[in-house]
Coordinates of N, CA and C in Angstrom, one line a residue:
X1086 N 0.8 -1.2 0.0 CA 0.0 0.0 0.0 C 0.9 1.2 0.0
X1087 N 0.5 2.3 -0.8 CA 1.2 3.5 -0.7 C 1.0 4.2 0.6
X1088 N 1.5 5.4 0.8 CA 1.3 6.1 2.0 C -0.1 6.4 2.2
X1089 N -0.9 6.7 1.2 CA -2.3 7.0 1.3 C -3.1 5.8 0.9
X1090 N -3.9 5.3 1.9 CA -4.7 4.1 1.5 C -5.8 4.5 0.5
X1091 N -6.0 3.6 -0.5 CA -6.9 3.8 -1.5 C -8.3 3.2 -1.1
X1092 N -9.3 4.1 -1.1 CA -10.7 3.7 -0.8 C -11.5 3.8 -2.0
X1093 N -12.1 2.6 -2.4 CA -12.9 2.5 -3.6 C -14.4 2.8 -3.1
X1094 N -15.0 3.7 -3.7 CA -16.3 4.2 -3.3 C -17.4 3.8 -4.3
X1095 N -18.5 3.2 -3.8 CA -19.6 2.7 -4.6 C -20.9 3.4 -4.2
X1096 N -21.6 3.9 -5.1 CA -22.9 4.6 -4.8 C -24.0 3.9 -5.5
X1097 N -25.2 3.9 -4.8 CA -26.3 3.2 -5.3 C -27.4 4.1 -5.9
X1098 N -27.0 5.2 -6.5 CA -27.9 6.1 -7.1 C -27.3 6.7 -8.3
X1099 N -28.2 6.9 -9.3 CA -27.7 7.5 -10.6 C -28.0 9.0 -10.6
X1100 N -28.6 9.6 -9.5 CA -29.0 11.0 -9.5 C -27.8 11.8 -9.3
X1101 N -27.4 12.7 -10.2 CA -26.1 13.4 -10.2 C -26.0 14.3 -8.9
X1102 N -27.0 15.0 -8.5 CA -26.9 15.9 -7.3 C -27.8 15.5 -6.3
X1103 N -28.1 14.2 -6.2 CA -29.1 13.7 -5.2 C -28.4 13.6 -3.8
X1104 N -29.2 13.2 -2.9 CA -28.8 13.1 -1.5 C -27.6 12.2 -1.3
X1105 N -27.6 11.1 -2.0 CA -26.5 10.1 -1.9 C -25.2 10.7 -2.5
X1106 N -25.3 11.4 -3.6 CA -24.1 12.1 -4.2 C -23.6 13.2 -3.3
X1107 N -24.4 13.9 -2.7 CA -24.0 15.0 -1.7 C -23.3 14.3 -0.5
X1108 N -23.9 13.3 0.0 CA -23.3 12.6 1.1 C -21.9 12.0 0.7
X1109 N -21.9 11.4 -0.4 CA -20.6 10.8 -0.9 C -19.5 11.8 -1.1
X1110 N -19.9 13.0 -1.6 CA -18.9 14.1 -1.8 C -18.3 14.5 -0.5
X1111 N -19.2 14.6 0.5 CA -18.6 15.0 1.9 C -17.7 13.9 2.4
X1112 N -18.1 12.6 2.2 CA -17.3 11.5 2.8 C -16.0 11.4 2.0
X1113 N -16.0 11.6 0.7 CA -14.7 11.6 -0.1 C -13.8 12.7 0.4
X1114 N -14.3 13.9 0.6 CA -13.5 15.0 1.1 C -12.9 14.6 2.5
X1115 N -13.7 14.0 3.3 CA -13.3 13.6 4.7 C -12.2 12.5 4.6
X1116 N -12.3 11.6 3.7 CA -11.3 10.5 3.5 C -10.0 11.2 3.1
X1117 N -10.1 12.1 2.2 CA -8.9 12.8 1.7 C -8.2 13.6 2.8
X1118 N -9.1 14.3 3.6 CA -8.6 15.1 4.8 C -7.9 14.2 5.8
X1119 N -8.4 12.9 5.9 CA -7.8 11.9 6.8 C -6.6 11.3 6.3
X1120 N -6.1 11.6 5.1 CA -4.9 11.1 4.5 C -5.1 9.9 3.6
X1121 N -6.3 9.7 3.2 CA -6.6 8.6 2.2 C -6.8 9.1 0.8
X1122 N -6.8 8.2 -0.2 CA -7.2 8.5 -1.5 C -8.6 7.9 -1.8
X1123 N -9.5 8.6 -2.3 CA -10.8 8.1 -2.5 C -11.2 8.2 -4.0
X1124 N -11.7 7.1 -4.6 CA -12.1 7.0 -6.0 C -13.5 6.5 -6.0
X1125 N -14.4 7.3 -6.6 CA -15.8 6.9 -6.8 C -15.9 6.3 -8.2
X1126 N -16.5 5.1 -8.2 CA -16.7 4.4 -9.5 C -17.8 5.3 -10.2
X1127 N -17.5 5.7 -11.5 CA -18.4 6.6 -12.2 C -19.5 5.8 -12.9
X1128 N -20.5 5.4 -12.0 CA -21.5 4.5 -12.5 C -22.4 5.0 -13.6
X1129 N -22.5 6.3 -13.7 CA -23.3 6.9 -14.8 C -22.6 6.8 -16.1
X1130 N -21.3 6.9 -16.1 CA -20.5 6.9 -17.3 C -20.1 5.5 -17.7
X1131 N -19.8 4.7 -16.7 CA -19.3 3.3 -16.9 C -20.3 2.3 -16.3
X1132 N -21.4 2.2 -16.9 CA -22.4 1.3 -16.4 C -22.0 -0.2 -16.4
X1133 N -22.5 -0.9 -15.5 CA -22.2 -2.4 -15.4 C -23.5 -3.1 -15.9
X1134 N -23.3 -4.2 -16.7 CA -24.5 -5.0 -17.1 C -25.0 -5.7 -15.8
X1135 N -26.3 -6.1 -15.9 CA -26.8 -6.9 -14.9 C -25.9 -8.1 -14.7
X1136 N -25.6 -8.5 -13.4 CA -24.8 -9.6 -13.1 C -25.2 -10.9 -13.8
X1137 N -24.3 -11.5 -14.5 CA -24.6 -12.7 -15.3 C -25.1 -12.5 -16.7
X1138 N -25.4 -11.3 -17.0 CA -25.9 -11.0 -18.4 C -24.8 -11.3 -19.4
X1139 N -23.6 -11.0 -19.0 CA -22.4 -11.3 -19.9 C -21.2 -11.4 -19.0
X1140 N -20.3 -12.2 -19.4 CA -19.1 -12.3 -18.6 C -17.9 -11.6 -19.2
X1141 N -18.1 -11.0 -20.4 CA -17.0 -10.3 -21.0 C -17.5 -8.9 -21.2
X1142 N -17.0 -8.0 -20.3 CA -17.4 -6.6 -20.4 C -16.2 -5.7 -19.9
X1143 N -15.8 -4.7 -20.7 CA -14.7 -3.9 -20.3 C -14.9 -3.1 -19.0
X1144 N -16.1 -2.6 -18.8 CA -16.4 -1.9 -17.6 C -16.3 -2.8 -16.4
X1145 N -16.8 -4.0 -16.5 CA -16.7 -5.0 -15.4 C -15.3 -5.3 -15.1
X1146 N -14.5 -5.5 -16.1 CA -13.1 -5.9 -15.9 C -12.3 -4.7 -15.2
X1147 N -12.6 -3.5 -15.6 CA -12.0 -2.3 -14.9 C -12.5 -2.2 -13.5
X1148 N -13.8 -2.3 -13.3 CA -14.4 -2.2 -12.0 C -13.8 -3.2 -11.0
X1149 N -13.7 -4.5 -11.4 CA -13.1 -5.5 -10.6 C -11.6 -5.3 -10.3
X1150 N -10.9 -4.8 -11.3 CA -9.5 -4.4 -11.1 C -9.3 -3.3 -10.1
X1151 N -10.1 -2.3 -10.2 CA -10.0 -1.2 -9.2 C -10.3 -1.6 -7.8
X1152 N -11.4 -2.4 -7.7 CA -11.8 -2.9 -6.4 C -10.6 -3.8 -5.8
X1153 N -10.0 -4.6 -6.6 CA -8.9 -5.5 -6.2 C -7.7 -4.7 -5.7
X1154 N -7.4 -3.6 -6.4 CA -6.3 -2.7 -6.0 C -6.6 -1.8 -4.8
X1155 N -7.8 -1.7 -4.4 CA -8.1 -0.8 -3.3 C -7.7 -1.4 -1.9
X1156 N -7.6 -0.5 -1.0 CA -7.2 -1.0 0.4 C -8.5 -1.0 1.3
X1157 N -9.6 -0.4 0.8 CA -10.8 -0.3 1.6 C -11.9 0.1 0.7
X1158 N -13.1 0.2 1.3 CA -14.3 0.5 0.5 C -15.2 1.4 1.3
X1159 N -16.0 2.2 0.6 CA -17.0 3.1 1.1 C -18.3 2.8 0.3
X1160 N -19.4 2.4 0.9 CA -20.6 2.2 0.1 C -21.7 3.2 0.6
X1161 N -22.5 3.7 -0.3 CA -23.6 4.6 0.0 C -24.8 4.2 -0.8
X1162 N -25.9 4.0 -0.2 CA -27.1 3.6 -0.9 C -28.3 4.4 -0.4
X1163 N -29.2 4.7 -1.3 CA -30.5 5.2 -0.8 C -31.3 3.9 -0.2
X1164 N -32.2 4.1 0.7 CA -33.0 3.0 1.1 C -34.3 3.0 0.4
X1165 N -34.5 2.0 -0.4 CA -35.7 1.8 -1.2 C -36.4 0.6 -0.7
X1166 N -37.7 0.7 -0.3 CA -38.5 -0.4 0.2 C -37.8 -1.2 1.2
X1167 N -37.1 -0.6 2.1 CA -36.5 -1.2 3.2 C -35.2 -1.9 3.0
X1168 N -34.5 -1.6 1.8 CA -33.2 -2.3 1.5 C -32.4 -1.4 0.6
X1169 N -31.2 -1.9 0.2 CA -30.4 -1.1 -0.7 C -30.9 -1.1 -2.1
X1170 N -30.4 -0.2 -2.9 CA -30.9 0.0 -4.2 C -30.4 -1.2 -5.1
X1171 N -31.1 -1.5 -6.1 CA -30.7 -2.5 -7.1 C -29.4 -2.2 -7.7
X1172 N -29.2 -0.9 -7.9 CA -27.9 -0.5 -8.6 C -26.7 -0.9 -7.7
X1173 N -26.8 -0.6 -6.4 CA -25.7 -1.0 -5.6 C -25.6 -2.5 -5.5
X1174 N -26.7 -3.2 -5.4 CA -26.7 -4.7 -5.3 C -26.0 -5.2 -6.5
X1175 N -26.3 -4.7 -7.7 CA -25.6 -5.2 -8.9 C -24.1 -5.0 -8.8
X1176 N -23.7 -3.9 -8.3 CA -22.2 -3.6 -8.2 C -21.6 -4.6 -7.2
X1177 N -22.3 -4.9 -6.1 CA -21.7 -5.8 -5.2 C -21.7 -7.3 -5.8
X1178 N -22.7 -7.6 -6.6 CA -22.7 -8.9 -7.2 C -21.5 -9.2 -8.1
X1179 N -21.0 -8.1 -8.7 CA -19.8 -8.3 -9.6 C -18.6 -8.5 -8.8
X1180 N -18.6 -8.2 -7.5 CA -17.4 -8.4 -6.7 C -17.5 -9.6 -5.7
X1181 N -16.4 -10.0 -5.1 CA -16.5 -11.1 -4.2 C -15.3 -11.1 -3.3
X1182 N -15.0 -12.3 -2.8 CA -13.9 -12.5 -1.8 C -12.6 -11.9 -2.3
X1183 N -12.3 -12.1 -3.6 CA -11.0 -11.6 -4.1 C -10.8 -10.1 -3.8
X1184 N -11.9 -9.4 -4.0 CA -11.8 -7.9 -3.9 C -12.0 -7.5 -2.4
X1185 N -12.9 -8.1 -1.6 CA -13.2 -7.6 -0.3 C -12.5 -8.3 0.9
X1186 N -12.1 -9.5 0.8 CA -11.7 -10.3 1.9 C -10.5 -9.6 2.7
X1187 N -10.7 -9.3 4.0 CA -9.7 -8.7 4.8 C -9.5 -7.2 4.7
X1188 N -10.4 -6.6 3.9 CA -10.3 -5.1 3.7 C -11.4 -4.4 4.5
X1189 N -11.1 -3.3 5.1 CA -12.1 -2.5 5.8 C -13.1 -1.9 4.9
X1190 N -14.3 -1.7 5.4 CA -15.4 -1.0 4.6 C -16.2 -0.2 5.6
X1191 N -16.8 0.9 5.0 CA -17.7 1.7 5.8 C -19.0 1.8 4.9
X1192 N -20.1 2.1 5.6 CA -21.4 2.1 4.9 C -22.2 3.4 5.3
X1193 N -23.0 3.9 4.3 CA -23.8 5.1 4.5 C -25.1 4.9 3.8
X1194 N -26.1 5.6 4.3 CA -27.4 5.5 3.5 C -28.2 6.8 3.7
X1195 N -29.1 7.0 2.8 CA -30.0 8.2 2.8 C -31.4 7.6 2.7
X1196 N -32.3 8.2 3.4 CA -33.7 7.8 3.4 C -34.6 9.0 3.2
X1197 N -35.7 8.8 2.5 CA -36.6 9.8 2.2 C -37.5 10.1 3.4
X1198 N -37.7 9.2 4.3 CA -38.6 9.3 5.4 C -37.9 9.2 6.8
X1199 N -38.6 8.4 7.6 CA -38.2 8.2 9.0 C -36.9 7.4 9.2
X1200 N -36.1 7.7 10.3 CA -34.9 6.9 10.5 C -35.1 5.4 10.5
X1201 N -34.2 4.7 9.9 CA -34.2 3.3 9.7 C -32.8 2.8 9.4
X1202 N -32.5 1.6 9.8 CA -31.1 1.1 9.5 C -31.1 -0.1 8.6
X1203 N -32.2 -0.4 7.9 CA -32.3 -1.6 7.1 C -31.2 -1.6 6.0
X1204 N -31.1 -0.5 5.2 CA -30.1 -0.5 4.2 C -28.7 -0.6 4.8
X1205 N -28.4 0.1 5.9 CA -27.1 -0.1 6.5 C -26.8 -1.5 6.9
X1206 N -27.8 -2.1 7.5 CA -27.6 -3.5 8.0 C -27.5 -4.5 6.8
X1207 N -28.2 -4.2 5.7 CA -28.1 -5.1 4.5 C -26.7 -5.0 3.9
X1208 N -26.2 -3.7 3.8 CA -24.8 -3.5 3.3 C -23.8 -4.3 4.2
X1209 N -24.0 -4.1 5.5 CA -23.1 -4.8 6.5 C -23.1 -6.3 6.3
X1210 N -24.3 -6.9 6.1 CA -24.4 -8.3 5.9 C -23.8 -8.8 4.6
X1211 N -24.0 -8.1 3.5 CA -23.4 -8.4 2.3 C -21.8 -8.3 2.4
X1212 N -21.3 -7.3 3.0 CA -19.9 -7.1 3.1 C -19.3 -8.2 4.0
X1213 N -19.9 -8.5 5.1 CA -19.4 -9.6 6.0 C -19.4 -10.9 5.3
X1214 N -20.4 -11.1 4.4 CA -20.5 -12.4 3.7 C -19.2 -12.6 2.8
X1215 N -18.6 -11.6 2.3 CA -17.4 -11.7 1.5 C -16.2 -11.3 2.3
X1216 N -16.3 -11.4 3.6 CA -15.2 -11.2 4.6 C -14.5 -9.9 4.6
X1217 N -15.3 -8.8 4.2 CA -14.8 -7.5 4.5 C -15.0 -7.2 6.0
X1218 N -14.2 -6.2 6.4 CA -14.2 -5.9 7.8 C -14.9 -4.5 8.0
X1219 N -16.2 -4.6 8.3 CA -17.0 -3.4 8.3 C -16.8 -2.6 9.6
X1220 N -16.3 -1.4 9.5 CA -16.1 -0.6 10.7 C -17.4 -0.3 11.4
X1221 N -17.3 0.1 12.7 CA -18.5 0.3 13.5 C -19.2 1.7 13.1
X1222 N -18.4 2.7 12.7 CA -19.0 3.9 12.4 C -19.8 3.8 11.1
X1223 N -21.0 4.4 11.1 CA -21.9 4.4 9.9 C -22.7 5.6 9.9
X1224 N -23.2 6.0 8.7 CA -23.9 7.2 8.5 C -25.3 6.9 7.9
X1225 N -26.3 7.3 8.5 CA -27.7 7.2 8.0 C -28.4 8.6 8.1
X1226 N -28.9 9.1 7.0 CA -29.5 10.4 7.0 C -31.0 10.2 6.6
X1227 N -31.9 10.4 7.6 CA -33.3 10.3 7.3 C -33.8 11.6 6.9
X1228 N -35.0 11.6 6.2 CA -35.6 12.8 5.6 C -34.5 13.6 4.9
X1229 N -33.8 12.9 4.1 CA -32.5 13.5 3.5 C -32.8 14.7 2.7
X1230 N -33.9 14.9 2.0 CA -34.1 16.1 1.2 C -34.1 17.3 2.1
X1231 N -34.3 17.2 3.4 CA -34.4 18.3 4.3 C -33.1 18.5 5.1
X1232 N -32.1 17.7 4.8 CA -30.8 17.7 5.5 C -29.8 18.7 5.1
X1233 N -30.0 19.3 4.0 CA -29.0 20.1 3.3 C -29.2 21.6 3.3
X1234 N -28.1 22.4 3.5 CA -28.2 23.8 3.3 C -28.1 24.1 1.8
X1235 N -28.3 25.3 1.3 CA -28.3 25.6 -0.1 C -26.9 25.4 -0.7
X1236 N -25.9 25.5 0.1 CA -24.5 25.4 -0.4 C -24.0 23.9 -0.4
X1237 N -24.9 23.0 -0.1 CA -24.5 21.6 -0.1 C -24.0 21.0 1.2
X1238 N -23.8 21.9 2.2 CA -23.4 21.4 3.5 C -24.6 20.9 4.3
X1239 N -24.3 20.1 5.3 CA -25.3 19.5 6.1 C -25.8 20.5 7.1
X1240 N -27.1 20.5 7.4 CA -27.7 21.4 8.4 C -27.2 21.0 9.8
X1241 N -27.1 19.7 10.0 CA -26.7 19.2 11.3 C -25.2 19.0 11.3
X1242 N -24.5 19.9 12.1 CA -23.0 19.8 12.1 C -22.5 18.5 12.8
X1243 N -23.3 17.9 13.6 CA -22.9 16.7 14.3 C -22.8 15.5 13.3
X1244 N -23.7 15.6 12.2 CA -23.6 14.5 11.2 C -22.3 14.7 10.4
X1245 N -21.9 15.9 10.1 CA -20.6 16.2 9.5 C -19.5 15.7 10.3
X1246 N -19.5 15.9 11.6 CA -18.5 15.4 12.5 C -18.5 13.9 12.5
X1247 N -19.6 13.2 12.4 CA -19.6 11.8 12.3 C -19.0 11.3 11.0
X1248 N -19.3 12.0 9.9 CA -18.7 11.6 8.7 C -17.2 11.7 8.8
X1249 N -16.7 12.7 9.4 CA -15.2 12.9 9.5 C -14.6 11.8 10.4
X1250 N -15.3 11.5 11.5 CA -14.9 10.4 12.4 C -14.9 9.0 11.6
X1251 N -15.9 8.8 10.8 CA -16.0 7.6 10.1 C -14.8 7.5 9.1
X1252 N -14.5 8.6 8.4 CA -13.4 8.6 7.4 C -12.1 8.4 8.1
X1253 N -11.8 9.0 9.3 CA -10.6 8.8 10.0 C -10.5 7.3 10.4
X1254 N -11.6 6.7 10.9 CA -11.6 5.3 11.3 C -11.3 4.4 10.1
X1255 N -11.9 4.7 9.0 CA -11.7 3.8 7.8 C -10.2 3.9 7.3
X1256 N -9.7 5.1 7.2 CA -8.3 5.3 6.7 C -7.4 4.7 7.7
X1257 N -7.6 4.8 9.0 CA -6.8 4.2 10.0 C -6.8 2.7 10.0
X1258 N -8.0 2.1 9.8 CA -8.1 0.7 9.7 C -7.3 0.2 8.4
X1259 N -7.4 0.9 7.3 CA -6.7 0.5 6.1 C -5.2 0.5 6.4
X1260 N -4.7 1.5 7.1 CA -3.3 1.6 7.4 C -2.8 0.5 8.4
X1261 N -3.7 0.2 9.4 CA -3.3 -0.9 10.3 C -3.3 -2.3 9.7
X1262 N -4.1 -2.5 8.7 CA -4.1 -3.8 8.0 C -3.1 -3.9 6.9
X1263 N -2.3 -2.9 6.7 CA -1.3 -2.9 5.7 C -0.4 -4.1 5.7

């Protein structure tokens, strides 16, 4: 591993300036402030086919390679019908033990309504299944459309502090597992 741990970031939404994208932007900045390198898979530009639809796809090959080269992961998904988005699930389906085993991961979710941790728990379960080491810090933002100031910052400074703490923990865990 280089001096700066590489964190591969996956998002479960195609909405360019949506709640998940805003949350991911803040988390990426926090990872970089903590001394890590963060790379968000550009899912809008480099779409992945449905898992199993084809086994020969340039985007899938690049996606798997970047995941393999990473030192850790950050996942963010909206919560739809009590679980993660199909978009994130498809990304996870393309990866497995080779990419995740023994690497730290952090999870975040956004919800349109009341607080709930289903998406967070489902991400944790999927990651544990492929032997990722999910850190304890996690971010869930309920009523997400009301969580933001006009400049894209969070209204609740404590959530921003939790994002920063999560990023420090993730980068630190990547370094300790070097």
